[in-house]
Amino acid sequence: MSQAPTQAAATMDVPQELRDRARELGWEDSLIDQALGKGFSLQEVFQALQANIDGASAKNFLATAQPGGASIVRPEFKWMTVPTEWGIRARASDPAMGLTLADINIGTYGDVPDVWHNRSEIARGSYPKPAMEDMGYTIFEKAVVWADCVVPLYEVAVKERWSSATDLNWRSLEALSSDTERAVCQLMTELSERSYYEGVVLGKWLPEISYGFHEMKFFISTVIFDMARHTETFRKRALSNGGGLGLQAPTDYSRVVEEARSYPELLATLFIQDSTLLTLFEHGDDLAQNQVERDMYALCARDRRRMMQYQVERLKHFLFKMPDRREEQNFYMGKAESRVMKEWTDPVVNEPLAILLGGGRDQTEAGMAKLASLRQAQARDYVENLRKATFTRTNLNQRLKELVEA
Amino acid sequence: MAAAPVLTEPTLDLSWLDLYEDPTNATPGKKGLTLKEINLGRYADSARGGGDMTYRLRGATPRPGAHRFGANYQSKAEVWSDNCLMLYEEAVQRQWSSARDIPWDTLGTLPDPMERAMCQLSTMLTEVEFIAGDVPGQFLAEVSAQDFEVGLFLMSQIMDEARHTEVFRKRALANGGGLLAQGQNGLRTLIEAKNFTEMSVLMHVQAEGFVQSMFRLGEMIGHTDADKRIFRMSAQDESRHLAFGVMHLKYVLDTEPQRREEIHHYLDKADGDGGGASGDVQLQEVFESLCILLGGGIDKFDEGLQKFLVLRKRQVNEYMHRLEVAGLGDRRQRVGPLLAQFLD
Ligand SMILES: [Fe+2]
Ligand SMILES: [Fe+2]
């Protein structure tokens, strides 16, 4: 310590751990007291022990050293004077939202660089060590992951948290006809699996993204948690009203997502699911057989809307910053669209929806007609979301095109 | 599966209506309809069948022709922790907001060295919390959907760690200070883990354990209500992460006792020759800032050091106690000298 050592140090109790450690290192028993008597602080003694200074070296050092002089263990509080921006006093700009990420993005701390160069784990705006290990991140370009909306959306997501265990009135569930209950359960089985997989795949990509863009990682963390909640909410609904889990979800589409080789490809392939599931949930009142389901779809839609906003703004930002990658996106979207269209012809995907929309197994014809309009709404919303992101598909899937134009 | 009909094909397949006989009727308990209430019959973890490397969740009927995805663990013992259902639900119930649940207006002017010390500690912690979110992400795909509750727990941890990262960043930028020196090293050990149990022991039990022991001394480290509350709320979350790790280790040792030596081997890497992985308070910047905060001023550094030694002692002894609870009490004889010196 560079301050004058206190007399108190000389008389203070020396913790037994320090004495034991000194003995292990071969220090003479009186050496610690000698050091304190000479005016060294307990901290300096501790650091010498931490540095594994052996008994002979310590004795040697003490014979000549003066407190306050050069020392191999003398702390300098170097971290107190590193040249980072100082004097930041962030305040909540909106009392209802509290102290948000946007509020602390002030001064240089708010600069999100186009390219982040630090390969270690470092907080944006802190003072880097001269050398650190590479943590293995692979994504360093802002254009690939960023959308300005992640900063406010993170806080909105935290504020809009809910619990399936207590925010849905499970006790109000009443028995449905067996076919209708099984239709609900088949849909829940599919949605639960799709949610779980999306949470997993986003989680898998999280460690790839460097920390220059931490707000984006925070936002994706909220989406992953949303996906967990959707997984268990749908499962709870399937197991709480006399039904059970049905056939697992189709895998054609999810495999396309899994096969993504880059983050832009991942998001391009997820775009159609993020959009079509949002539309589905927004039509929750047509599907719901009771209040629990209406509330469930409304809450899930609110979560999904945040992800969709990110999808749209990220794609728009990406295409603006990297126009040479615009055409390329057609490959990924084409692949994803074709698999979703295949899954939309699967009877295990369609029939439960038709029963629920029609109002019973004996109403499937009416249900199929309503499903056709739902599919049309999903297709139109998808194309509209792409349009908002400034993207027009050059080779939109034929079946989707028919739905949009019908 | 019947050939896929077109959208409006009047002939229906409806084979999916006859997949099961038994109706399932979970009813809400005291805490609502939790994962525990739906963990019943053939859907329960005790009825877990073999995995199939698809994302078919436990209890759903396999789809003929389903694609396999990447490899994941086939046996439950690789990932399971008996408390994961409860821990996930607790995580959902106890989410908090750094924006609104911290009394930021109680931050006052601290003496400059104290503010700098708090900012340095926050800089280190915001970094440490980064890795605790990335590592569960890395392992999510390796958890079988047969054990999906473990996946849900990891997803809740990712959310918790995002909040920890940002609450410490907010703290550094809310009281006239700023971020200071990059602090950590040793974090690579966590993301270098190639096995779930290795990851969980190193991260949940050791690193988060060390961090937790520090957070629990938050009343002594923090000098404003806001600071104390940050530590208290974060400790609440860490206790879940820690509990998962301890019970996972216990599950492994109970069901696959032959893995004991292998687990020691991982810990040898993390605590055998070094002072401990992340959450290590002995790094220069962290040690010095903690002594200033614990002592209550730069002029009370030596008092701070006394308390720091209490903290270090607590960290090491609580760590050892957790290992004992998990059934790895023999670790006591194997810890490296830098930890051993603090053992009771
Ligand atoms: Fe944490
Ligand atoms: Fe944690």
Coordinates of C-alpha atoms in Angstrom, one line a residue, chain A:
Chain A
M1 CA 0.0 0.0 0.0
S2 CA 1.4 3.3 -0.9
Q3 CA -0.2 5.1 2.1
A4 CA 1.8 5.2 5.3
P5 CA 1.3 2.0 7.2
T6 CA -0.6 2.4 10.4
Q7 CA 0.7 1.6 13.8
A8 CA -2.5 -0.4 14.3
A9 CA -1.1 -2.8 11.7
A10 CA 1.7 -3.7 14.0
T11 CA -0.5 -4.6 16.9
M12 CA -3.3 -6.2 15.0
D13 CA -4.1 -9.9 15.3
V14 CA -2.6 -11.8 12.5
P15 CA -5.1 -14.3 11.1
Q16 CA -4.0 -17.9 11.8
E17 CA -4.4 -18.7 8.1
L18 CA -1.6 -16.3 7.3
R19 CA 0.6 -17.8 10.0
D20 CA -0.1 -21.3 8.7
R21 CA 0.7 -20.3 5.1
A22 CA 3.9 -18.6 6.2
R23 CA 5.0 -21.7 8.0
E24 CA 4.2 -23.8 4.9
L25 CA 6.5 -21.5 2.9
G26 CA 9.2 -21.8 5.4
W27 CA 9.0 -18.4 7.0
E28 CA 10.5 -18.0 10.4
D29 CA 7.7 -17.7 13.0
S30 CA 8.5 -14.2 13.9
L31 CA 8.9 -12.8 10.4
I32 CA 5.3 -11.6 10.0
D33 CA 5.5 -9.7 13.3
Q34 CA 8.9 -8.3 12.2
A35 CA 7.4 -7.1 9.0
L36 CA 4.4 -5.4 10.7
G37 CA 6.7 -3.9 13.3
K38 CA 8.8 -2.4 10.5
G39 CA 5.7 -0.7 9.2
F40 CA 4.5 -3.1 6.4
S41 CA 0.8 -3.6 6.2
L42 CA -0.9 -6.9 6.7
Q43 CA -2.0 -6.7 3.1
E44 CA 1.6 -6.6 1.9
V45 CA 2.3 -9.7 4.0
F46 CA -0.7 -11.4 2.6
Q47 CA 0.4 -10.6 -0.9
A48 CA 3.9 -11.9 -0.3
L49 CA 2.3 -15.2 0.9
Q50 CA 0.0 -15.3 -2.1
A51 CA 3.0 -14.8 -4.4
N52 CA 4.6 -17.9 -2.7
I53 CA 7.6 -16.0 -1.6
D54 CA 9.8 -18.5 0.3
G55 CA 11.1 -18.0 3.8
A56 CA 14.7 -17.1 2.8
S57 CA 13.6 -14.6 0.2
A58 CA 11.2 -12.9 2.6
K59 CA 13.9 -12.7 5.3
N60 CA 16.3 -11.3 2.8
F61 CA 13.9 -8.7 1.5
L62 CA 12.9 -7.6 5.0
A63 CA 16.5 -7.0 6.0
T64 CA 16.9 -4.3 3.4
A65 CA 13.5 -3.1 2.4
Q66 CA 11.7 0.0 3.7
P67 CA 7.9 0.3 3.7
G68 CA 6.9 2.6 0.9
G69 CA 10.0 1.7 -1.1
A70 CA 10.1 -0.5 -4.1
S71 CA 8.6 -3.9 -3.5
I72 CA 7.8 -6.9 -5.5
V73 CA 4.4 -7.2 -3.9
R74 CA 3.5 -3.6 -3.3
P75 CA 0.0 -2.9 -4.6
E76 CA -0.4 0.1 -6.7
F77 CA -4.1 0.3 -7.3
K78 CA -3.4 0.5 -11.0
W79 CA -7.0 -0.2 -11.8
M80 CA -8.0 3.0 -10.2
T81 CA -6.3 5.1 -12.8
V82 CA -7.0 3.2 -16.0
P83 CA -8.1 5.6 -18.8
T84 CA -11.8 4.7 -19.1
E85 CA -14.6 7.2 -19.3
W86 CA -15.4 8.4 -15.7
G87 CA -18.1 10.5 -14.1
I88 CA -21.1 8.7 -15.6
R89 CA -24.3 9.1 -13.6
A90 CA -27.1 7.4 -15.5
R91 CA -30.6 8.3 -14.5
A92 CA -34.0 6.7 -15.4
S93 CA -35.5 8.7 -18.2
D94 CA -38.9 7.1 -17.7
P95 CA -39.8 6.3 -14.1
A96 CA -42.2 3.6 -15.2
M97 CA -39.5 1.7 -16.9
G98 CA -36.8 2.4 -14.3
L99 CA -33.1 2.5 -15.1
T100 CA -32.9 0.9 -18.5
L101 CA -30.1 -0.3 -20.8
A102 CA -30.9 2.8 -23.0
D103 CA -30.3 5.0 -20.0
I104 CA -26.8 3.7 -19.4
N105 CA -25.8 3.9 -23.1
I106 CA -24.3 7.3 -22.6
G107 CA -20.9 8.7 -23.5
T108 CA -18.5 6.2 -25.0
Y109 CA -20.4 3.4 -23.2
G110 CA -23.2 3.7 -25.7
D111 CA -21.0 3.4 -28.8
V112 CA -21.8 0.1 -30.4
P113 CA -18.9 -0.4 -32.9
D114 CA -19.5 -1.7 -36.5
V115 CA -16.8 -4.2 -35.9
W116 CA -15.7 -5.4 -32.5
H117 CA -12.1 -6.4 -32.3
N118 CA -11.6 -7.8 -28.8
R119 CA -11.6 -11.6 -28.8
S120 CA -11.6 -11.9 -25.0
E121 CA -14.5 -11.6 -22.7
I122 CA -14.6 -7.9 -22.0
A123 CA -17.2 -5.5 -21.1
R124 CA -17.6 -2.7 -23.7
G125 CA -16.0 0.4 -22.4
S126 CA -13.7 -1.2 -19.8
Y127 CA -9.9 -1.1 -20.1
P128 CA -8.5 -4.1 -21.8
K129 CA -5.6 -6.2 -20.5
P130 CA -2.6 -6.2 -22.8
A131 CA -3.0 -9.9 -23.6
M132 CA -5.9 -12.3 -23.0
E133 CA -6.9 -15.7 -24.3
D134 CA -9.2 -15.9 -27.3
M135 CA -12.6 -16.9 -26.0
G136 CA -13.6 -18.4 -29.4
Y137 CA -16.4 -16.0 -30.5
T138 CA -16.9 -16.0 -34.2
I139 CA -19.3 -13.1 -34.7
F140 CA -17.7 -9.6 -34.6
E141 CA -19.8 -7.6 -37.1
K142 CA -22.6 -5.5 -35.8
A143 CA -24.5 -5.7 -39.2
V144 CA -24.9 -9.5 -38.7
V145 CA -26.7 -9.4 -35.3
W146 CA -27.8 -6.0 -34.5
A147 CA -31.1 -4.1 -34.4
D148 CA -31.5 -0.9 -32.4
C149 CA -34.7 -2.3 -31.0
V150 CA -32.9 -4.9 -28.9
V151 CA -32.0 -2.2 -26.3
P152 CA -35.6 -1.2 -25.4
L153 CA -37.0 -4.7 -26.2
Y154 CA -34.9 -6.3 -23.5
E155 CA -36.4 -4.1 -20.8
V156 CA -39.9 -4.7 -22.2
A157 CA -39.4 -8.4 -22.1
V158 CA -38.3 -8.3 -18.5
K159 CA -41.3 -6.2 -17.6
E160 CA -43.7 -8.4 -19.5
R161 CA -42.7 -11.6 -17.7
W162 CA -45.4 -14.1 -16.8
S163 CA -45.8 -17.5 -15.3
S164 CA -47.8 -20.3 -16.8
A165 CA -48.2 -21.9 -13.3
T166 CA -50.0 -19.0 -11.8
D167 CA -51.1 -16.6 -14.5
L168 CA -53.4 -19.0 -16.2
N169 CA -56.6 -20.1 -14.5
W170 CA -56.1 -23.8 -14.8
R171 CA -58.9 -24.5 -12.4
S172 CA -61.4 -23.1 -14.8
L173 CA -60.8 -25.8 -17.4
E174 CA -63.8 -27.8 -18.2
A175 CA -64.0 -31.1 -20.1
L176 CA -64.2 -30.9 -23.9
S177 CA -65.5 -33.6 -26.2
S178 CA -62.8 -36.2 -26.6
D179 CA -62.0 -35.3 -30.2
T180 CA -61.7 -31.6 -29.5
E181 CA -59.5 -32.3 -26.5
R182 CA -57.3 -34.5 -28.5
A183 CA -57.1 -31.8 -31.2
V184 CA -56.0 -29.3 -28.6
C185 CA -53.4 -31.8 -27.3
Q186 CA -52.0 -32.6 -30.7
L187 CA -51.5 -28.9 -31.4
M188 CA -50.0 -28.4 -28.0
T189 CA -47.6 -31.3 -28.6
E190 CA -46.4 -29.7 -31.9
L191 CA -46.1 -26.2 -30.5
S192 CA -44.3 -27.3 -27.4
E193 CA -41.7 -29.1 -29.4
R194 CA -41.2 -26.2 -31.8
S195 CA -40.8 -23.8 -28.9
Y196 CA -38.3 -26.0 -27.2
Y197 CA -36.2 -26.4 -30.4
E198 CA -36.1 -22.7 -31.1
G199 CA -34.9 -22.1 -27.5
V200 CA -32.2 -24.7 -27.9
V201 CA -31.0 -23.5 -31.3
L202 CA -30.8 -19.8 -30.2
G203 CA -28.9 -20.9 -27.1
K204 CA -26.5 -22.8 -29.2
W205 CA -25.6 -19.7 -31.2
L206 CA -25.3 -17.5 -28.1
P207 CA -21.6 -18.3 -27.4
E208 CA -20.7 -17.4 -30.9
I209 CA -21.5 -13.7 -30.5
S210 CA -18.8 -11.4 -29.1
Y211 CA -19.6 -9.0 -26.3
G212 CA -19.4 -5.8 -28.2
F213 CA -23.1 -6.3 -28.8
H214 CA -24.1 -7.4 -25.3
E215 CA -27.6 -5.8 -25.5
M216 CA -28.4 -8.1 -28.4
K217 CA -27.2 -11.1 -26.4
F218 CA -29.4 -10.0 -23.5
F219 CA -32.4 -9.7 -25.7
I220 CA -31.9 -13.1 -27.2
S221 CA -31.6 -14.4 -23.7
T222 CA -35.1 -13.2 -23.0
V223 CA -36.3 -14.9 -26.2
I224 CA -34.7 -18.2 -25.1
F225 CA -36.5 -17.9 -21.7
D226 CA -39.8 -17.1 -23.6
M227 CA -39.3 -20.3 -25.6
A228 CA -38.8 -22.2 -22.3
R229 CA -42.1 -20.8 -21.0
H230 CA -44.0 -21.6 -24.2
T231 CA -42.6 -25.1 -24.1
E232 CA -44.0 -25.8 -20.7
T233 CA -47.2 -23.8 -21.1
F234 CA -48.3 -25.9 -24.1
R235 CA -47.2 -29.1 -22.3
K236 CA -49.2 -28.1 -19.3
R237 CA -52.3 -27.5 -21.4
A238 CA -51.9 -31.0 -23.0
L239 CA -51.7 -32.7 -19.7
S240 CA -54.4 -31.0 -17.7
N241 CA -57.7 -31.7 -19.2
G242 CA -58.1 -35.4 -19.9
G243 CA -55.9 -35.6 -23.0
G244 CA -52.2 -36.3 -23.4
L245 CA -49.3 -35.7 -25.7
G246 CA -49.8 -36.7 -29.3
L247 CA -47.5 -37.3 -32.2
Q248 CA -44.2 -35.4 -32.2
A249 CA -43.8 -32.3 -34.5
P250 CA -42.6 -32.8 -38.1
T251 CA -38.9 -32.4 -38.4
D252 CA -38.4 -31.2 -42.0
Y253 CA -38.5 -27.5 -41.1
S254 CA -36.5 -27.7 -37.9
R255 CA -33.7 -29.5 -39.7
V256 CA -33.3 -26.6 -42.1
V257 CA -32.9 -24.3 -39.1
E258 CA -30.4 -26.7 -37.6
E259 CA -28.4 -26.8 -40.8
A260 CA -27.7 -23.1 -40.8
R261 CA -24.0 -22.4 -41.1
S262 CA -24.1 -18.7 -40.1
Y263 CA -26.2 -16.4 -37.9
P264 CA -27.8 -14.6 -40.9
E265 CA -28.8 -18.0 -42.3
L266 CA -30.2 -19.1 -38.9
L267 CA -32.3 -15.9 -38.7
A268 CA -33.4 -16.2 -42.3
T269 CA -34.7 -19.7 -41.8
L270 CA -36.3 -18.9 -38.5
F271 CA -38.1 -15.8 -40.0
I272 CA -41.0 -17.8 -41.5
Q273 CA -41.6 -19.7 -38.2
D274 CA -41.4 -16.6 -36.1
S275 CA -43.8 -14.9 -38.4
T276 CA -46.3 -17.7 -39.0
L277 CA -46.5 -18.7 -35.3
L278 CA -47.1 -15.1 -34.3
T279 CA -50.0 -15.0 -36.8
L280 CA -51.3 -18.3 -35.4
F281 CA -51.2 -17.0 -31.9
E282 CA -52.8 -13.8 -32.9
H283 CA -55.7 -15.9 -34.2
G284 CA -55.8 -17.6 -30.8
D285 CA -59.4 -16.6 -30.1
D286 CA -60.5 -18.6 -33.1
L287 CA -58.6 -21.7 -31.9
A288 CA -59.3 -21.4 -28.2
Q289 CA -61.9 -23.6 -26.6
N290 CA -61.8 -21.7 -23.3
Q291 CA -60.4 -18.7 -21.4
V292 CA -57.2 -20.5 -20.4
E293 CA -56.4 -21.0 -24.1
R294 CA -57.4 -17.5 -25.0
D295 CA -55.1 -16.1 -22.3
M296 CA -52.3 -18.5 -23.3
Y297 CA -52.3 -17.5 -26.9
A298 CA -52.5 -13.8 -26.1
L299 CA -49.5 -14.1 -23.7
C300 CA -47.5 -16.1 -26.2
A301 CA -48.3 -13.7 -29.0
R302 CA -47.1 -10.8 -26.9
D303 CA -43.7 -12.6 -26.5
R304 CA -43.5 -13.6 -30.1
R305 CA -44.2 -10.0 -31.3
R306 CA -40.9 -8.9 -29.7
M307 CA -39.0 -11.6 -31.5
M308 CA -40.7 -10.6 -34.8
Q309 CA -39.8 -7.0 -34.3
Y310 CA -36.2 -8.0 -33.8
Q311 CA -36.4 -10.2 -36.9
V312 CA -37.7 -7.4 -39.1
E313 CA -35.3 -4.8 -37.9
R314 CA -32.3 -7.0 -37.9
L315 CA -32.9 -8.1 -41.5
K316 CA -33.5 -4.5 -42.6
H317 CA -30.3 -3.3 -40.9
F318 CA -28.3 -6.3 -42.3
L319 CA -29.5 -5.7 -45.9
F320 CA -28.8 -2.0 -45.6
K321 CA -25.3 -2.6 -44.3
M322 CA -24.4 -5.6 -46.5
P323 CA -26.4 -5.1 -49.7
D324 CA -24.2 -7.7 -51.5
R325 CA -25.8 -10.4 -49.3
R326 CA -29.3 -9.6 -50.3
E327 CA -29.7 -12.1 -53.1
E328 CA -28.1 -14.8 -50.9
Q329 CA -31.0 -14.7 -48.5
N330 CA -33.3 -16.2 -51.1
F331 CA -31.6 -19.5 -50.8
Y332 CA -32.2 -19.8 -47.1
M333 CA -35.8 -18.5 -47.2
G334 CA -36.6 -20.7 -50.2
K335 CA -35.4 -23.8 -48.3
A336 CA -37.3 -22.9 -45.2
E337 CA -40.5 -22.0 -47.1
S338 CA -40.6 -25.3 -48.9
R339 CA -40.3 -27.3 -45.7
V340 CA -43.0 -25.3 -44.0
M341 CA -45.3 -25.8 -47.0
K342 CA -44.6 -29.5 -46.8
E343 CA -45.6 -29.5 -43.1
W344 CA -48.7 -27.5 -43.9
T345 CA -50.0 -30.5 -45.9
D346 CA -49.4 -32.9 -43.1
P347 CA -52.7 -34.2 -41.8
V348 CA -51.4 -34.3 -38.2
V349 CA -50.6 -30.6 -38.5
N350 CA -53.8 -29.6 -40.3
E351 CA -56.6 -31.7 -38.9
P352 CA -56.4 -30.6 -35.3
L353 CA -56.5 -27.0 -36.5
A354 CA -59.5 -27.7 -38.7
I355 CA -61.3 -29.4 -35.8
L356 CA -60.6 -26.5 -33.5
L357 CA -61.4 -23.8 -36.0
G358 CA -64.6 -25.6 -37.2
G359 CA -65.9 -26.3 -33.7
G360 CA -65.8 -30.1 -33.6
R361 CA -65.0 -33.2 -35.6
D362 CA -68.3 -33.1 -37.4
Q363 CA -67.4 -29.6 -38.6
T364 CA -64.1 -30.3 -40.3
E365 CA -65.3 -29.1 -43.7
A366 CA -66.1 -25.7 -42.3
G367 CA -62.9 -26.0 -40.3
M368 CA -60.8 -26.7 -43.4
A369 CA -62.2 -23.6 -45.0
K370 CA -61.3 -21.5 -42.0
L371 CA -57.9 -23.1 -41.9
A372 CA -57.4 -22.0 -45.5
S373 CA -58.0 -18.4 -44.5
L374 CA -55.7 -18.8 -41.5
R375 CA -53.0 -20.1 -43.8
Q376 CA -53.6 -17.2 -46.1
A377 CA -53.3 -14.7 -43.2
Q378 CA -50.0 -16.4 -42.2
A379 CA -48.7 -16.3 -45.7
R380 CA -49.6 -12.6 -46.2
D381 CA -48.2 -11.6 -42.8
Y382 CA -45.0 -13.4 -43.7
V383 CA -44.6 -11.6 -47.0
E384 CA -45.6 -8.3 -45.3
N385 CA -43.0 -8.8 -42.5
L386 CA -40.3 -9.4 -45.2
R387 CA -41.5 -6.2 -47.0
K388 CA -41.1 -4.2 -43.7
A389 CA -37.6 -5.5 -43.6
T390 CA -37.2 -4.2 -47.2
F391 CA -37.0 -7.7 -48.6
T392 CA -38.9 -9.0 -51.6
R393 CA -38.5 -12.7 -52.3
T394 CA -37.4 -13.2 -55.9
N395 CA -38.6 -16.8 -55.9
L396 CA -41.3 -17.0 -53.3
N397 CA -42.5 -20.6 -52.8
Q398 CA -45.3 -21.3 -55.3
R399 CA -47.7 -22.6 -52.7
L400 CA -47.1 -19.5 -50.6
K401 CA -47.6 -17.3 -53.6
E402 CA -50.9 -18.9 -54.3
L403 CA -52.0 -18.4 -50.7
V404 CA -51.0 -14.7 -50.8
E405 CA -52.7 -14.1 -54.1
A406 CA -55.8 -16.2 -53.5

